[in-house]
Short mmCIF file of C-alpha atoms in Angstrom, two decimals:
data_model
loop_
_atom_site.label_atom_id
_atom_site.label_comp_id
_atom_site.label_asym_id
_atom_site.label_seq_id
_atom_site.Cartn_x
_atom_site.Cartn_y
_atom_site.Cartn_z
CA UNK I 1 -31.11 -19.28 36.81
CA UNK I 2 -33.63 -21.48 38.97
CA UNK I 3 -33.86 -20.95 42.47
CA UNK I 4 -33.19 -25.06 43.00
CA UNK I 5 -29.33 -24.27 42.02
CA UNK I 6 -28.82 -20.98 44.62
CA UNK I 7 -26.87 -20.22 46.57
CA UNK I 8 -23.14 -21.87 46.86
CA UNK I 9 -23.74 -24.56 44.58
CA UNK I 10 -24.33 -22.54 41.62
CA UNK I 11 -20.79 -21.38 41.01
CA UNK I 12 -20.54 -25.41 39.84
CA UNK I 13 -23.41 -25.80 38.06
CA UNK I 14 -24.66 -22.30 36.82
CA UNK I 15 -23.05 -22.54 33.34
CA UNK I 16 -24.07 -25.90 32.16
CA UNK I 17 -27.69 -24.98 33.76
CA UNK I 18 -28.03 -22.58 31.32
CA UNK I 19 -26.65 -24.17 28.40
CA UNK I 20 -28.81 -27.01 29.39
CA UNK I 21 -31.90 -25.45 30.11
CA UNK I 22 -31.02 -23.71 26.05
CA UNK I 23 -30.58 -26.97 24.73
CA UNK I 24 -33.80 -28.93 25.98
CA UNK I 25 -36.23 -25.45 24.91
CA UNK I 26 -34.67 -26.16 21.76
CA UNK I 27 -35.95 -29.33 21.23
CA UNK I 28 -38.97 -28.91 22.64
CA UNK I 29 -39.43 -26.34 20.06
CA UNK I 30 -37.65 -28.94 17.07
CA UNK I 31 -39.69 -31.87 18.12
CA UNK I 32 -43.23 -30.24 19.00
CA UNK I 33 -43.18 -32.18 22.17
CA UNK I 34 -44.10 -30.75 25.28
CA UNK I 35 -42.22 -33.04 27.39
CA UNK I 36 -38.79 -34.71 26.70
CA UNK I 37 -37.36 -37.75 27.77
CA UNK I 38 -34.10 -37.51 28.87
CA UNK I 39 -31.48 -39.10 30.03
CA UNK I 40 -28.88 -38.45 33.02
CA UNK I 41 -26.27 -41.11 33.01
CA UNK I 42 -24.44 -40.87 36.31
CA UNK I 43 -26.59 -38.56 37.53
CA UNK I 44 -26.21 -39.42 40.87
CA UNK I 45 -28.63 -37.64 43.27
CA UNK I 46 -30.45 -35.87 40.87
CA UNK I 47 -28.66 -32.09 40.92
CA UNK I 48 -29.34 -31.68 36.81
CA UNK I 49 -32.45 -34.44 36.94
CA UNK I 50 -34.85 -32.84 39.47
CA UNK I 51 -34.59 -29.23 37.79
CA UNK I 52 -34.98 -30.66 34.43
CA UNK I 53 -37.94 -32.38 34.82
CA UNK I 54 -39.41 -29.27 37.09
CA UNK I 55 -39.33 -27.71 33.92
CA UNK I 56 -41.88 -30.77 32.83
CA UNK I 57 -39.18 -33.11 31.38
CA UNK I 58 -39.27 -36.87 32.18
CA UNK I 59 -35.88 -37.46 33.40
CA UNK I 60 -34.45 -41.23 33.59
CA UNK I 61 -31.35 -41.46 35.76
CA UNK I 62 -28.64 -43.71 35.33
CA UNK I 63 -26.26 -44.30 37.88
CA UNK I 64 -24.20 -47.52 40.04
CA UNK I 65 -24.82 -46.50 43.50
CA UNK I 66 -27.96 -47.27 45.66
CA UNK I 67 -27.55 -44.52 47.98
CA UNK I 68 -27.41 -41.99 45.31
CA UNK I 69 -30.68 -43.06 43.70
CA UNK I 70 -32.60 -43.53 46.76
CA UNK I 71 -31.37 -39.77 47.45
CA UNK I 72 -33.00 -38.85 44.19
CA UNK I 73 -36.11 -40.85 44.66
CA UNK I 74 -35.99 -38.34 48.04
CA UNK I 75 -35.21 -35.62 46.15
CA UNK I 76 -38.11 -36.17 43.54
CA UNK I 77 -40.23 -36.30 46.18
CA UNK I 78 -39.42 -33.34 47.73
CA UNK I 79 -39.75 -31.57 44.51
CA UNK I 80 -42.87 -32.68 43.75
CA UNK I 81 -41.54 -34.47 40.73
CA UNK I 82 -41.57 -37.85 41.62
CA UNK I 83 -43.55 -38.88 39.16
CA UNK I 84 -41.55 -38.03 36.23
CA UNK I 85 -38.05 -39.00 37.33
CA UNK I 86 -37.08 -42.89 37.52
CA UNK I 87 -33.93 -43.94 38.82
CA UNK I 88 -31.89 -46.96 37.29
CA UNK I 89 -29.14 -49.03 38.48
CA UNK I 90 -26.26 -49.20 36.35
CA UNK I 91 -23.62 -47.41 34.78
CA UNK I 92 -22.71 -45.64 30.84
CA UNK I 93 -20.82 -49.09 29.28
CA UNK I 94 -23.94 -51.23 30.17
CA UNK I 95 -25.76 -48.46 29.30
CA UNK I 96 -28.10 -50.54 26.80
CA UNK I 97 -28.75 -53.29 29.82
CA UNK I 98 -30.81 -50.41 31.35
CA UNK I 99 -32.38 -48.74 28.70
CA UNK I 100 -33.12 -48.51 25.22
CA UNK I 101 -31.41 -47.20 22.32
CA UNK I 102 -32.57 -44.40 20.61
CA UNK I 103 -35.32 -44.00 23.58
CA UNK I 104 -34.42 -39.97 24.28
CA UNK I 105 -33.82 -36.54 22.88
CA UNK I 106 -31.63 -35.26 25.05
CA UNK I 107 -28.80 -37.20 27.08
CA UNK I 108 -26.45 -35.74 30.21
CA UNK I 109 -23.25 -37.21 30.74
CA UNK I 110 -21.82 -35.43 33.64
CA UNK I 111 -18.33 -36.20 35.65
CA UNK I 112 -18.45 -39.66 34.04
CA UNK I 113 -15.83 -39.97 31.27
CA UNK I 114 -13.05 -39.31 34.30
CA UNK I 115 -13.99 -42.73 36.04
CA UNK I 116 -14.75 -45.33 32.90
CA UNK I 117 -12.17 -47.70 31.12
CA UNK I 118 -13.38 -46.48 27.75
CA UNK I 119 -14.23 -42.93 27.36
CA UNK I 120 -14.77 -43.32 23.47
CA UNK I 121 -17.32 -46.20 24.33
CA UNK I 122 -18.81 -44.10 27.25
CA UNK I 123 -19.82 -41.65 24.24
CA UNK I 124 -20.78 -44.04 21.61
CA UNK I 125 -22.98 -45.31 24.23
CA UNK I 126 -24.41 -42.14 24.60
CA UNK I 127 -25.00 -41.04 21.20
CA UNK I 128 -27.07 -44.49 20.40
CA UNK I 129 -28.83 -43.59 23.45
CA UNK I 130 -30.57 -40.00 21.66
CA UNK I 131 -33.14 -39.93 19.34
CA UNK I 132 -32.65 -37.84 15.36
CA UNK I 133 -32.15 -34.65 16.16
CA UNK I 134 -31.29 -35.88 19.87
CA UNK I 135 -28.71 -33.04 21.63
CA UNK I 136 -25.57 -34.68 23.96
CA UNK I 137 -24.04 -32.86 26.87
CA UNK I 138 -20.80 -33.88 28.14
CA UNK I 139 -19.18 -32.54 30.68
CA UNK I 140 -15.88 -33.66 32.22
CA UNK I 141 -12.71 -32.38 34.35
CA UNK I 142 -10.23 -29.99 32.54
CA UNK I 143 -6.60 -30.46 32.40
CA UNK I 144 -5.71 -26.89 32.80
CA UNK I 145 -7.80 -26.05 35.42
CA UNK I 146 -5.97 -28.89 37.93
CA UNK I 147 -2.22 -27.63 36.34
CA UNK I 148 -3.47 -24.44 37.59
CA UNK I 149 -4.68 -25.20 40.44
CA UNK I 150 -1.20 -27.47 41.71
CA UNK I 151 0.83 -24.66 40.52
CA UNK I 152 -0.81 -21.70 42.13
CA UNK I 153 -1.12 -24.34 45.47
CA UNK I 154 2.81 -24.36 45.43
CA UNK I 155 2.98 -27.60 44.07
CA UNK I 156 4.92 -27.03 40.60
CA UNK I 157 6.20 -30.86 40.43
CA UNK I 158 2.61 -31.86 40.63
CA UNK I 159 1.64 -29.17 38.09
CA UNK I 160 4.38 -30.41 35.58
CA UNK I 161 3.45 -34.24 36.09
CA UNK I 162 -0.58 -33.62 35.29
CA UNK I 163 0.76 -31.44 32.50
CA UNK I 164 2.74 -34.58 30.94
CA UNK I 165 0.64 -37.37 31.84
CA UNK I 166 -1.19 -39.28 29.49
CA UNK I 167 -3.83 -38.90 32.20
CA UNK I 168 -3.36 -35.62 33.19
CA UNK I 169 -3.36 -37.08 36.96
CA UNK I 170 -0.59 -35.09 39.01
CA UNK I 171 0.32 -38.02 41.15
CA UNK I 172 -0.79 -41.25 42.99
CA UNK I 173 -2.68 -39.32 45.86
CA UNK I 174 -4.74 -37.56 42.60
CA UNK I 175 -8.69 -38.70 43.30
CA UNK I 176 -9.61 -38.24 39.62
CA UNK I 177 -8.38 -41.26 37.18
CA UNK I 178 -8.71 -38.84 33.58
CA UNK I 179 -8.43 -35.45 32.28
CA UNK I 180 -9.22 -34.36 28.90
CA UNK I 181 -8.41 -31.03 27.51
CA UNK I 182 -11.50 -29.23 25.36
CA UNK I 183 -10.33 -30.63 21.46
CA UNK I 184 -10.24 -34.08 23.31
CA UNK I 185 -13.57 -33.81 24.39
CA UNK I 186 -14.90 -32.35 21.35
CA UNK I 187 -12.95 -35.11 19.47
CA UNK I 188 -14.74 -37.85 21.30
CA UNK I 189 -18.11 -36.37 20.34
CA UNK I 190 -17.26 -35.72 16.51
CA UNK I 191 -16.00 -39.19 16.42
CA UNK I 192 -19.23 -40.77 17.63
CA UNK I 193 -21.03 -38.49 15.02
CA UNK I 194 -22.47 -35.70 16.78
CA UNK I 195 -22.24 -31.60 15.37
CA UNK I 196 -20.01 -29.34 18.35
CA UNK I 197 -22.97 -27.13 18.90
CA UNK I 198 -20.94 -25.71 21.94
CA UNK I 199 -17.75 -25.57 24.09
CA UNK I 200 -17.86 -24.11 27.59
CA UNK I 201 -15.19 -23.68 29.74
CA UNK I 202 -16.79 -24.13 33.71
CA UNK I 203 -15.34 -23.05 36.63
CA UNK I 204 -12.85 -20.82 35.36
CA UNK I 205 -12.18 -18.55 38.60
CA UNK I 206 -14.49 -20.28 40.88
CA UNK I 207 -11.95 -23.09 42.22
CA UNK I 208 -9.59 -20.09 42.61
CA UNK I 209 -11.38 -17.50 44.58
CA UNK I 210 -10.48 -17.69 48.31
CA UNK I 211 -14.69 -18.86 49.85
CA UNK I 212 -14.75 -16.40 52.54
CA UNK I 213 -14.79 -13.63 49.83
CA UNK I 214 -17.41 -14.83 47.66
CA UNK I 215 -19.69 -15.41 51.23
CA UNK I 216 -18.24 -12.17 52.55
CA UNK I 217 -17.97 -9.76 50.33
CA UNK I 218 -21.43 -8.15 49.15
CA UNK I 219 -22.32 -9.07 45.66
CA UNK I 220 -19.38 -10.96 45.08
CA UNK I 221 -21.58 -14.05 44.54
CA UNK I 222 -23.43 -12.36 41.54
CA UNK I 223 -20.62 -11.13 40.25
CA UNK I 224 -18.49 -14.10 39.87
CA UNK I 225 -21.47 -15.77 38.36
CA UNK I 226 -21.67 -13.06 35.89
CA UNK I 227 -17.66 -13.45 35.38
CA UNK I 228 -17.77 -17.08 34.96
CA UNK I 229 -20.83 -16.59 32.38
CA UNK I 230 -18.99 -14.20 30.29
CA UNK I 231 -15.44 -16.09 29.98
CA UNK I 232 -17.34 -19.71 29.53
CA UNK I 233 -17.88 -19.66 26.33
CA UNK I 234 -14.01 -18.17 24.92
CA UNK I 235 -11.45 -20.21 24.03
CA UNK I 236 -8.96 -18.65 25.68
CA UNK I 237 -10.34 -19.64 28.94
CA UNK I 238 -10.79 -23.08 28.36
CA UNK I 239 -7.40 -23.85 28.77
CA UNK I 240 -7.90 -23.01 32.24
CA UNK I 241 -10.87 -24.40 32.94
CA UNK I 242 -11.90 -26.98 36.07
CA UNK I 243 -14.48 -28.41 34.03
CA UNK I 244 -15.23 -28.47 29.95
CA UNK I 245 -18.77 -28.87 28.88
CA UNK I 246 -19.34 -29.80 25.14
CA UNK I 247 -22.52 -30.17 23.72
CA UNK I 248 -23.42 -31.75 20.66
CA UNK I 249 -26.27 -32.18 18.41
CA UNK I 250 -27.04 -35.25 16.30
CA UNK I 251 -27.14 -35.31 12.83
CA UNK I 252 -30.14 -36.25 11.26
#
């Protein structure tokens, strides 16, 4: 993976890097292009922006807060990238008061669906946004991975009530507003037309594994990266997962 997403950091972001990074050579190789134009909506301070267009991509980001895209425009900068990343006020249901429809082959929708009214808009939205051939990647929190997490934290009530609510929130002190579990997701994306190219299940062990190991322990780093890799991409696992990732692929 690119040294930009080393050290600590990686264990969040390693997975959907990859499947990413897969995704936009493929169209570069379906579309002839050299450089894509894609969009990051929500993309915040640039942490999937800046490497994509280091790899010669022109990235437009999306996203409500000021601060975050004067951190990108900072970012950029330091990067050397400035040029071909351009930050835009505003958020995935105005998405089209922004930008243009049908204006990119590749769109990112990361940690977005959780915080919006309409989820099923949010990805309608997203879809008009892409180009034929245009490739979608979602990612969102799991509802297994927080049941997990309340349950192995002591907290079984908590578990039970995230398990059960239409939500999956555990209670009124829970920071994120929506969970979805991976056929939700994947429903959300068939619905608004796209082909499930892929479902990943991210940060499977990651959440779980005690930090002062992974710093402490030599190669334990690599290893879990390796882990997390090898278990994204089964079903079994994505019941379990902190984070789904679905990418789709539109239809031509």
């Amino acid at each position: 993976m690119s040294d930009q997403l080393r050290p600590r950091a990686s264990l969040r972001t390693a997975v959907v890097w990859e499947v990413l990074k897969d995704a936009l050579d493929r169209q570069v190789k379906a579309t002839g292009k050299d450089a894509l134009d894609v969009l990051d909506t929500g993309g915040g301070t640039g942490n999937f922006a800046v490497p994509a267009a280091r790899l010669g991509h022109r990235v437009t980001v999306v996203d409500p807060s000021p601060n975050a895209l004067f951190a990108l425009e900072r970012r950029a900068a330091e990067a050397g990238v400035a040029d071909r990343v351009r930050g835009v006020q505003g958020d995935i249901l105005g998405l089209f008061d922004v930008v243009e429809r049908d204006g990119f082959d590749a769109v990112l929708c990361h940690g977005v669906l959780e915080y919006v009214d309409d989820p099923a808009e949010g990805v309608r939205n997203a879809v008009e946004a892409l180009r034929p051939s245009g490739a979608l990647s979602l990612l969102a929190a799991g509802l297994g991975g927080a049941v997990l997490a309340r349950a192995l934290a002591g907290h079984f009530t908590e578990a039970r009530q995230a398990l059960t609510d239409p939500a999956g929130r555990w209670g009124e002190g829970d920071p994120v507003p929506r969970r979805f579990t991976a056929e939700q997701l994947s429903g959300l994306v068939s619905a608004a037309g796209l082909e499930i190219a892929a479902v990943h299940g991210v940060r499977v062990f990651a959440d779980l594994v005690p930090g002062a190991l992974v710093d402490t322990e030599p190669g334990a780093m690599e290893a879990l990266l390796k882990l997390e890799a090898a278990v994204a991409e089964q079903p079994a696992f994505h019941s379990v997962a902190t984070q789904l990732h679905v990418l789709g692929e539109k239809r031509r």
